Amino acid sequence: MRLTVRRTVAETGERVDGGDSASTVRARLLRAIHLWHFVFLSRLFALGIIFYHSSADVLAAMAGSAVLLPVALALDGLLCVVSWLEKRGKGRGPLSRHRWFPMTAWAIIAAGTVFYTQFVFAVSASNAYVASFDHIAAARIGIVLVGAAVAGLSRPAFFVFAFATAVGGALGTWSMEFGGQSLLFLCLLAAMVSEDSRYHRRQDNLRQAQVDDQERALNLVREFETAGRGWFWETDRHGNLVYVSQVVADKVGMERRALIGRAFTDIIRKRGGGGESEERTLGFSLSSRTPFNDLTVQAAVKGEERWWSISGNPISNSLGHFLGFRGSGTDLTEMKRSEREINQLARYDTLTGLANRLHINELLERALRNHFGQPQPCAMFLMDLDRFKAVNDTLGHPVGDQLLQQVAGRIRQVVGDRGQVGRLGGDEFQVVIPQITAHDKLAEIANAIIISLAKPFGIEGEQVRIGCSVGIALSEGDGVPSSALVRNADLALYSAKDAGRGVYRFYIDAMHNHASERKAIEDALRDAIAKDQLKLLYQPVVDVASEMITGFEALIRWYHPTEGLISPTKFIPIAEEANLIVPIGDWIIRTACETVATFGPQYQMAVNVSPRQFTNPNLPSTIVNAVAAAGIRPEQLELEITEGVFLDESAENMEMFQKLKRTGIRLALDDFGTGYSALGYLKKAPFDKIKIDQSFVRGAADRGGMNAAIISSIVSLAGALNMHTTAEGVETHDELDLIRSLGCSHVQGYIYGKPMTAQDAIALLKSNGGRVEAQGYKSARETRKRTFRTVSVDHGGFRYEAIVRNVASGGAMVEGLWNVPVGTRFRIEFAPNMIVEGVSRWAMDNRMGVKFDHAMDIELLASVTPAFVGGAPLKMAS
Ligand code: C2E
Ligand code: MG
Ligand code: MG
């Protein structure tokens, strides 16, 4: 850069910098030569005056002094020619390039001046000119002044000129005085010039330093710009660009020249929506002429998202008048991009692109409170995919991943703008729906999601079907904390899954009570085995034709010290959830094997195995060990497996069947017809027996029902597959007769005996050589006993006092509770050790009919004390 500037000086010949480098000296000399024709003219003019005022004889007398005058004029003329040549060469003249040029020029100036001055001073010293003294003096001063002025443009030339003038003067006047005084003046001149030179050198150095600084700054700026680290801009007072870096022009795809003169704001994209606040700040700052710093704006670049951070300061002149803005900008695009990527990673699920757990919870927090911090209404869905695990296990994780992506897409499509969808992990999804709490609208959305996810998914040429359960919780703007909402939705989801999946449930408070109850049971269950609270009872299984006991089913009971008897239907699912089923199940298998060993080798023992136990790979070894330890034959042990196992038709499951079969034990399919009603698996799994669920047996003897037909087809199916059938829950003679006529091989029911202790079972086996007699009512339509007994009715954690007006083993009419909704569940406590659970079937005013979940032995009622003090004991009236 420095070189460029120097060259410019040399080229133009202008005095740009104060440095005394050779090129500067040369340039100044050239400048003087360029003007030398004025000196030449002044000299000709002076000669004209002299000749005008001279007579011929005077001129003849001066001839000696004028000898070198033509040489002097020729030398001046030579300088003028040099000047002309140099001017034509535009500073790159043929002569000034040469090294000898300055010396030669100075020599010409010196010689010309000496010769010329010698003549003029000789003239002025001549007495012949006394009469024309003023003319001659004026001419003399004129030539000195013009010559000094022109030569003065170059300091060496000036000294050459001054010295030559002094020499010429001294020669012309031929006077020692002149020479001496001239020398004195020359010294004075030299001293003055040297002082001035020093001053100029200092000034020049200073200026040079400034120029260097400016150059350096300019270089840095250029480097900064070209490296793309930032750019600069300047506007005039109207906000129009007067400068902008090339890089900006490149980015916005315009010529830099075209940008100059356009409004600065033209290079900024005008956006709509909530992100424009920075643009507004920019607009405000520009119009109010105030500085702005690091405003993040979007560049007006077509087809690309480019972000800039810009800063600017108003500039004004020394009088304080506003001149415009000057500022800088940097490209934030990469930073924004990586920021967004980091954000994306931190807030969004990488697989589905949905909000992740953290972010959806943030969104929930935001939806629950407006920006003033006031609570506002909001609803939340928690969703769980049904059968997702089976897809993942059978078709593999890549298919599972694709399925999740498609599921995410469908949920997002259904929810649309109404809410935000998130994936919590695995197959759990969450939807936050702000401002909507109307049940019908939420139900509509939940239903749409369920329907949408129930449609088959096409993945890698396979059709995959899953389902989805939805739990819904809401806050009506009453400030429910997000954690409570999540817990409520979780309970609602739990209840939806419990209700058979593929449904949605709204949270109700009772769910919470239910959940706390579950938690309490779970805690107590953990040490129930250690405290010897779990017992097995044994219910006889009887051969229909011979009425001989063929074996027993082991049924677990939990005698809780304060809660009393807890049904397995209640605590087994909890044990499954809490992963307690395996240790409990192992204990059951061991105990059942030990017990059947005491009954005799001809008896079988059926043990219930829950689906969770079934997936435990240690199950076969547990069985082999238990059988070996009890010393029984493997065929004596029968595992009862429910259809739930087939929800997951995985290879592991099928392998487990084979492994169990290889141990030599028998397998029975329990509760047939109540679950997963696909019959295909019956062929795959090696069952020895089908147990027909008691829901088919109950009322099968009634006329007009379908149950008898269903039992009949199950029996023929079992026959075709070479399996036995056991009818469960046979209570009446009518039912027994029907079962016998339909061809069932075995019966298990109260008619032949309730679940009993091992001692009672042994006693029963001994009493009649293993033969039992059917005992029970003729038909299910048993007459009700009229009574007036005070009971405690428990619902949703509240206890009510009520009166039982009539009772049968299957249900009761209860008086005292008003307008009870049909389907409400109750616990009715007839006495502390006699509690039944049931559901309301009808209600009118303060009366309702309750159907018990399990039959109650009403004969026992007469002997127990009522639940409430003051309540009358049961009066039996037939
Ligand atoms: P399940 O395996 O179908 O057992 C038959 C259930 O029907 C037993 O109920 C039994 O007491 C009842 N029952 C038998 N005959 C009659 C009858 O004539 N009338 C009526 N009303 N009921 C009858 P329990 O003992 O309450 O067991 C209920 C369920 O709990 C069982 O159904 C089984 O699924 C499960 N369970 C019971 N014990 C165990 C166990 O040791 N392990 C596992 N995993 N589950 C068990
Ligand atoms: Mg069973
Ligand atoms: Mg059963």
PDB file of N, CA, C and O in Angstrom, residues 750-794:
ATOM      1  N   TYR A 750     -68.090 -74.257  42.879  1.00  0.00           N
ATOM      2  CA  TYR A 750     -68.545 -74.372  44.269  1.00  0.00           C
ATOM      3  C   TYR A 750     -69.426 -75.594  44.481  1.00  0.00           C
ATOM      4  O   TYR A 750     -69.553 -76.093  45.579  1.00  0.00           O
ATOM      5  N   ILE A 751     -70.010 -76.053  43.371  1.00  0.00           N
ATOM      6  CA  ILE A 751     -70.919 -77.192  43.498  1.00  0.00           C
ATOM      7  C   ILE A 751     -70.172 -78.432  44.020  1.00  0.00           C
ATOM      8  O   ILE A 751     -70.744 -79.280  44.697  1.00  0.00           O
ATOM      9  N   TYR A 752     -68.874 -78.493  43.713  1.00  0.00           N
ATOM     10  CA  TYR A 752     -68.078 -79.619  44.220  1.00  0.00           C
ATOM     11  C   TYR A 752     -67.132 -79.209  45.344  1.00  0.00           C
ATOM     12  O   TYR A 752     -66.462 -80.047  45.934  1.00  0.00           O
ATOM     13  N   GLY A 753     -67.038 -77.931  45.575  1.00  0.00           N
ATOM     14  CA  GLY A 753     -66.171 -77.526  46.685  1.00  0.00           C
ATOM     15  C   GLY A 753     -65.498 -76.198  46.419  1.00  0.00           C
ATOM     16  O   GLY A 753     -65.125 -75.887  45.282  1.00  0.00           O
ATOM     17  N   LYS A 754     -65.430 -75.393  47.483  1.00  0.00           N
ATOM     18  CA  LYS A 754     -64.759 -74.094  47.373  1.00  0.00           C
ATOM     19  C   LYS A 754     -63.270 -74.299  47.588  1.00  0.00           C
ATOM     20  O   LYS A 754     -62.855 -75.355  48.074  1.00  0.00           O
ATOM     21  N   PRO A 755     -62.458 -73.276  47.279  1.00  0.00           N
ATOM     22  CA  PRO A 755     -61.043 -73.390  47.607  1.00  0.00           C
ATOM     23  C   PRO A 755     -60.886 -73.658  49.100  1.00  0.00           C
ATOM     24  O   PRO A 755     -61.574 -73.031  49.917  1.00  0.00           O
ATOM     25  N   MET A 756     -60.051 -74.638  49.491  1.00  0.00           N
ATOM     26  CA  MET A 756     -59.936 -75.063  50.888  1.00  0.00           C
ATOM     27  C   MET A 756     -58.473 -75.262  51.260  1.00  0.00           C
ATOM     28  O   MET A 756     -57.603 -75.276  50.376  1.00  0.00           O
ATOM     29  N   THR A 757     -58.232 -75.415  52.527  1.00  0.00           N
ATOM     30  CA  THR A 757     -56.852 -75.613  52.966  1.00  0.00           C
ATOM     31  C   THR A 757     -56.391 -77.014  52.551  1.00  0.00           C
ATOM     32  O   THR A 757     -57.219 -77.885  52.230  1.00  0.00           O
ATOM     33  N   ALA A 758     -55.077 -77.219  52.631  1.00  0.00           N
ATOM     34  CA  ALA A 758     -54.522 -78.525  52.261  1.00  0.00           C
ATOM     35  C   ALA A 758     -55.082 -79.616  53.171  1.00  0.00           C
ATOM     36  O   ALA A 758     -55.422 -80.715  52.699  1.00  0.00           O
ATOM     37  N   GLN A 759     -55.234 -79.330  54.465  1.00  0.00           N
ATOM     38  CA  GLN A 759     -55.775 -80.325  55.399  1.00  0.00           C
ATOM     39  C   GLN A 759     -57.189 -80.707  55.012  1.00  0.00           C
ATOM     40  O   GLN A 759     -57.547 -81.889  54.975  1.00  0.00           O
ATOM     41  N   ASP A 760     -58.019 -79.679  54.697  1.00  0.00           N
ATOM     42  CA  ASP A 760     -59.405 -79.958  54.301  1.00  0.00           C
ATOM     43  C   ASP A 760     -59.436 -80.777  53.020  1.00  0.00           C
ATOM     44  O   ASP A 760     -60.288 -81.675  52.863  1.00  0.00           O
ATOM     45  N   ALA A 761     -58.495 -80.463  52.121  1.00  0.00           N
ATOM     46  CA  ALA A 761     -58.456 -81.190  50.857  1.00  0.00           C
ATOM     47  C   ALA A 761     -58.138 -82.660  51.107  1.00  0.00           C
ATOM     48  O   ALA A 761     -58.776 -83.558  50.529  1.00  0.00           O
ATOM     49  N   ILE A 762     -57.152 -82.901  51.992  1.00  0.00           N
ATOM     50  CA  ILE A 762     -56.786 -84.295  52.305  1.00  0.00           C
ATOM     51  C   ILE A 762     -57.972 -85.009  52.947  1.00  0.00           C
ATOM     52  O   ILE A 762     -58.318 -86.147  52.584  1.00  0.00           O
ATOM     53  N   ALA A 763     -58.649 -84.271  53.837  1.00  0.00           N
ATOM     54  CA  ALA A 763     -59.812 -84.859  54.510  1.00  0.00           C
ATOM     55  C   ALA A 763     -60.883 -85.211  53.484  1.00  0.00           C
ATOM     56  O   ALA A 763     -61.501 -86.287  53.543  1.00  0.00           O
ATOM     57  N   LEU A 764     -61.087 -84.298  52.503  1.00  0.00           N
ATOM     58  CA  LEU A 764     -62.090 -84.537  51.469  1.00  0.00           C
ATOM     59  C   LEU A 764     -61.733 -85.756  50.636  1.00  0.00           C
ATOM     60  O   LEU A 764     -62.588 -86.581  50.318  1.00  0.00           O
ATOM     61  N   LEU A 765     -60.444 -85.846  50.291  1.00  0.00           N
ATOM     62  CA  LEU A 765     -59.996 -86.985  49.477  1.00  0.00           C
ATOM     63  C   LEU A 765     -60.214 -88.302  50.214  1.00  0.00           C
ATOM     64  O   LEU A 765     -60.561 -89.327  49.619  1.00  0.00           O
ATOM     65  N   LYS A 766     -59.999 -88.247  51.552  1.00  0.00           N
ATOM     66  CA  LYS A 766     -60.112 -89.482  52.334  1.00  0.00           C
ATOM     67  C   LYS A 766     -61.557 -89.864  52.600  1.00  0.00           C
ATOM     68  O   LYS A 766     -61.891 -91.041  52.709  1.00  0.00           O
ATOM     69  N   SER A 767     -62.440 -88.836  52.716  1.00  0.00           N
ATOM     70  CA  SER A 767     -63.797 -89.085  53.209  1.00  0.00           C
ATOM     71  C   SER A 767     -64.576 -90.077  52.350  1.00  0.00           C
ATOM     72  O   SER A 767     -65.278 -90.940  52.850  1.00  0.00           O
ATOM     73  N   ASN A 768     -64.452 -89.948  51.027  1.00  0.00           N
ATOM     74  CA  ASN A 768     -65.279 -90.792  50.182  1.00  0.00           C
ATOM     75  C   ASN A 768     -64.478 -91.424  49.059  1.00  0.00           C
ATOM     76  O   ASN A 768     -64.974 -91.562  47.931  1.00  0.00           O
ATOM     77  N   GLY A 769     -63.208 -91.701  49.350  1.00  0.00           N
ATOM     78  CA  GLY A 769     -62.336 -92.323  48.336  1.00  0.00           C
ATOM     79  C   GLY A 769     -62.111 -91.420  47.157  1.00  0.00           C
ATOM     80  O   GLY A 769     -61.904 -91.880  46.035  1.00  0.00           O
ATOM     81  N   GLY A 770     -62.225 -90.113  47.401  1.00  0.00           N
ATOM     82  CA  GLY A 770     -61.925 -89.171  46.309  1.00  0.00           C
ATOM     83  C   GLY A 770     -63.153 -88.835  45.477  1.00  0.00           C
ATOM     84  O   GLY A 770     -63.096 -88.050  44.553  1.00  0.00           O
ATOM     85  N   ARG A 771     -64.269 -89.397  45.848  1.00  0.00           N
ATOM     86  CA  ARG A 771     -65.498 -89.062  45.111  1.00  0.00           C
ATOM     87  C   ARG A 771     -66.199 -87.922  45.842  1.00  0.00           C
ATOM     88  O   ARG A 771     -66.202 -87.865  47.060  1.00  0.00           O
ATOM     89  N   VAL A 772     -66.783 -86.984  45.074  1.00  0.00           N
ATOM     90  CA  VAL A 772     -67.516 -85.874  45.694  1.00  0.00           C
ATOM     91  C   VAL A 772     -68.937 -85.840  45.167  1.00  0.00           C
ATOM     92  O   VAL A 772     -69.220 -86.318  44.078  1.00  0.00           O
ATOM     93  N   GLU A 773     -69.746 -85.185  45.975  1.00  0.00           N
ATOM     94  CA  GLU A 773     -71.146 -85.069  45.594  1.00  0.00           C
ATOM     95  C   GLU A 773     -71.464 -83.623  45.276  1.00  0.00           C
ATOM     96  O   GLU A 773     -70.996 -82.722  45.985  1.00  0.00           O
ATOM     97  N   ALA A 774     -72.217 -83.433  44.246  1.00  0.00           N
ATOM     98  CA  ALA A 774     -72.595 -82.058  43.894  1.00  0.00           C
ATOM     99  C   ALA A 774     -73.561 -81.518  44.928  1.00  0.00           C
ATOM    100  O   ALA A 774     -74.538 -82.175  45.277  1.00  0.00           O
ATOM    101  N   GLN A 775     -73.240 -80.322  45.437  1.00  0.00           N
ATOM    102  CA  GLN A 775     -74.102 -79.703  46.434  1.00  0.00           C
ATOM    103  C   GLN A 775     -74.362 -78.266  46.055  1.00  0.00           C
ATOM    104  O   GLN A 775     -73.422 -77.509  45.867  1.00  0.00           O
ATOM    105  N   GLY A 776     -75.639 -77.913  45.952  1.00  0.00           N
ATOM    106  CA  GLY A 776     -75.912 -76.522  45.602  1.00  0.00           C
ATOM    107  C   GLY A 776     -77.365 -76.355  45.240  1.00  0.00           C
ATOM    108  O   GLY A 776     -78.169 -77.284  45.365  1.00  0.00           O
ATOM    109  N   TYR A 777     -77.697 -75.136  44.836  1.00  0.00           N
ATOM    110  CA  TYR A 777     -79.068 -74.861  44.440  1.00  0.00           C
ATOM    111  C   TYR A 777     -79.368 -75.543  43.133  1.00  0.00           C
ATOM    112  O   TYR A 777     -78.482 -75.850  42.351  1.00  0.00           O
ATOM    113  N   LYS A 778     -80.643 -75.669  42.939  1.00  0.00           N
ATOM    114  CA  LYS A 778     -81.069 -76.288  41.694  1.00  0.00           C
ATOM    115  C   LYS A 778     -80.736 -75.363  40.512  1.00  0.00           C
ATOM    116  O   LYS A 778     -80.177 -75.773  39.522  1.00  0.00           O
ATOM    117  N   SER A 779     -81.161 -74.071  40.702  1.00  0.00           N
ATOM    118  CA  SER A 779     -80.918 -73.130  39.605  1.00  0.00           C
ATOM    119  C   SER A 779     -80.296 -71.850  40.149  1.00  0.00           C
ATOM    120  O   SER A 779     -80.244 -71.635  41.353  1.00  0.00           O
ATOM    121  N   ALA A 780     -79.842 -71.012  39.228  1.00  0.00           N
ATOM    122  CA  ALA A 780     -79.171 -69.767  39.615  1.00  0.00           C
ATOM    123  C   ALA A 780     -80.140 -68.758  40.188  1.00  0.00           C
ATOM    124  O   ALA A 780     -79.746 -67.864  40.923  1.00  0.00           O
ATOM    125  N   ARG A 781     -81.431 -68.929  39.795  1.00  0.00           N
ATOM    126  CA  ARG A 781     -82.398 -67.959  40.295  1.00  0.00           C
ATOM    127  C   ARG A 781     -82.789 -68.271  41.721  1.00  0.00           C
ATOM    128  O   ARG A 781     -83.849 -68.783  42.024  1.00  0.00           O
ATOM    129  N   GLU A 782     -81.903 -68.016  42.530  1.00  0.00           N
ATOM    130  CA  GLU A 782     -82.001 -68.305  43.944  1.00  0.00           C
ATOM    131  C   GLU A 782     -82.916 -67.247  44.585  1.00  0.00           C
ATOM    132  O   GLU A 782     -82.841 -66.078  44.228  1.00  0.00           O
ATOM    133  N   THR A 783     -83.753 -67.625  45.535  1.00  0.00           N
ATOM    134  CA  THR A 783     -84.640 -66.652  46.181  1.00  0.00           C
ATOM    135  C   THR A 783     -83.852 -65.794  47.154  1.00  0.00           C
ATOM    136  O   THR A 783     -82.909 -66.261  47.779  1.00  0.00           O
ATOM    137  N   ARG A 784     -84.258 -64.560  47.212  1.00  0.00           N
ATOM    138  CA  ARG A 784     -83.535 -63.630  48.071  1.00  0.00           C
ATOM    139  C   ARG A 784     -84.066 -63.687  49.488  1.00  0.00           C
ATOM    140  O   ARG A 784     -85.245 -63.894  49.698  1.00  0.00           O
ATOM    141  N   LYS A 785     -83.176 -63.475  50.467  1.00  0.00           N
ATOM    142  CA  LYS A 785     -83.595 -63.448  51.874  1.00  0.00           C
ATOM    143  C   LYS A 785     -83.923 -62.012  52.231  1.00  0.00           C
ATOM    144  O   LYS A 785     -83.113 -61.116  51.983  1.00  0.00           O
ATOM    145  N   ARG A 786     -85.095 -61.806  52.824  1.00  0.00           N
ATOM    146  CA  ARG A 786     -85.423 -60.465  53.285  1.00  0.00           C
ATOM    147  C   ARG A 786     -84.708 -60.210  54.601  1.00  0.00           C
ATOM    148  O   ARG A 786     -84.592 -61.117  55.436  1.00  0.00           O
ATOM    149  N   THR A 787     -84.214 -59.000  54.773  1.00  0.00           N
ATOM    150  CA  THR A 787     -83.442 -58.712  55.980  1.00  0.00           C
ATOM    151  C   THR A 787     -83.516 -57.222  56.294  1.00  0.00           C
ATOM    152  O   THR A 787     -84.047 -56.436  55.506  1.00  0.00           O
ATOM    153  N   PHE A 788     -82.982 -56.792  57.398  1.00  0.00           N
ATOM    154  CA  PHE A 788     -82.927 -55.384  57.762  1.00  0.00           C
ATOM    155  C   PHE A 788     -81.609 -55.185  58.512  1.00  0.00           C
ATOM    156  O   PHE A 788     -81.547 -55.040  59.707  1.00  0.00           O
ATOM    157  N   ARG A 789     -80.538 -55.256  57.741  1.00  0.00           N
ATOM    158  CA  ARG A 789     -79.223 -55.286  58.382  1.00  0.00           C
ATOM    159  C   ARG A 789     -78.443 -54.006  58.033  1.00  0.00           C
ATOM    160  O   ARG A 789     -78.359 -53.598  56.879  1.00  0.00           O
ATOM    161  N   THR A 790     -77.861 -53.407  59.079  1.00  0.00           N
ATOM    162  CA  THR A 790     -77.054 -52.200  58.867  1.00  0.00           C
ATOM    163  C   THR A 790     -75.666 -52.613  58.360  1.00  0.00           C
ATOM    164  O   THR A 790     -75.042 -53.511  58.929  1.00  0.00           O
ATOM    165  N   VAL A 791     -75.248 -51.956  57.289  1.00  0.00           N
ATOM    166  CA  VAL A 791     -73.920 -52.279  56.738  1.00  0.00           C
ATOM    167  C   VAL A 791     -73.138 -50.979  56.517  1.00  0.00           C
ATOM    168  O   VAL A 791     -73.709 -49.893  56.524  1.00  0.00           O
ATOM    169  N   SER A 792     -71.853 -51.155  56.326  1.00  0.00           N
ATOM    170  CA  SER A 792     -71.010 -50.010  55.980  1.00  0.00           C
ATOM    171  C   SER A 792     -70.691 -50.120  54.495  1.00  0.00           C
ATOM    172  O   SER A 792     -70.200 -51.153  54.028  1.00  0.00           O
ATOM    173  N   VAL A 793     -71.020 -49.049  53.754  1.00  0.00           N
ATOM    174  CA  VAL A 793     -70.780 -49.070  52.307  1.00  0.00           C
ATOM    175  C   VAL A 793     -69.628 -48.102  52.008  1.00  0.00           C
ATOM    176  O   VAL A 793     -69.662 -46.939  52.390  1.00  0.00           O
ATOM    177  N   ASP A 794     -68.633 -48.627  51.333  1.00  0.00           N
ATOM    178  CA  ASP A 794     -67.411 -47.877  51.101  1.00  0.00           C
ATOM    179  C   ASP A 794     -67.302 -47.532  49.622  1.00  0.00           C
ATOM    180  O   ASP A 794     -67.380 -48.406  48.762  1.00  0.00           O
TER     181      ASP A 794
END
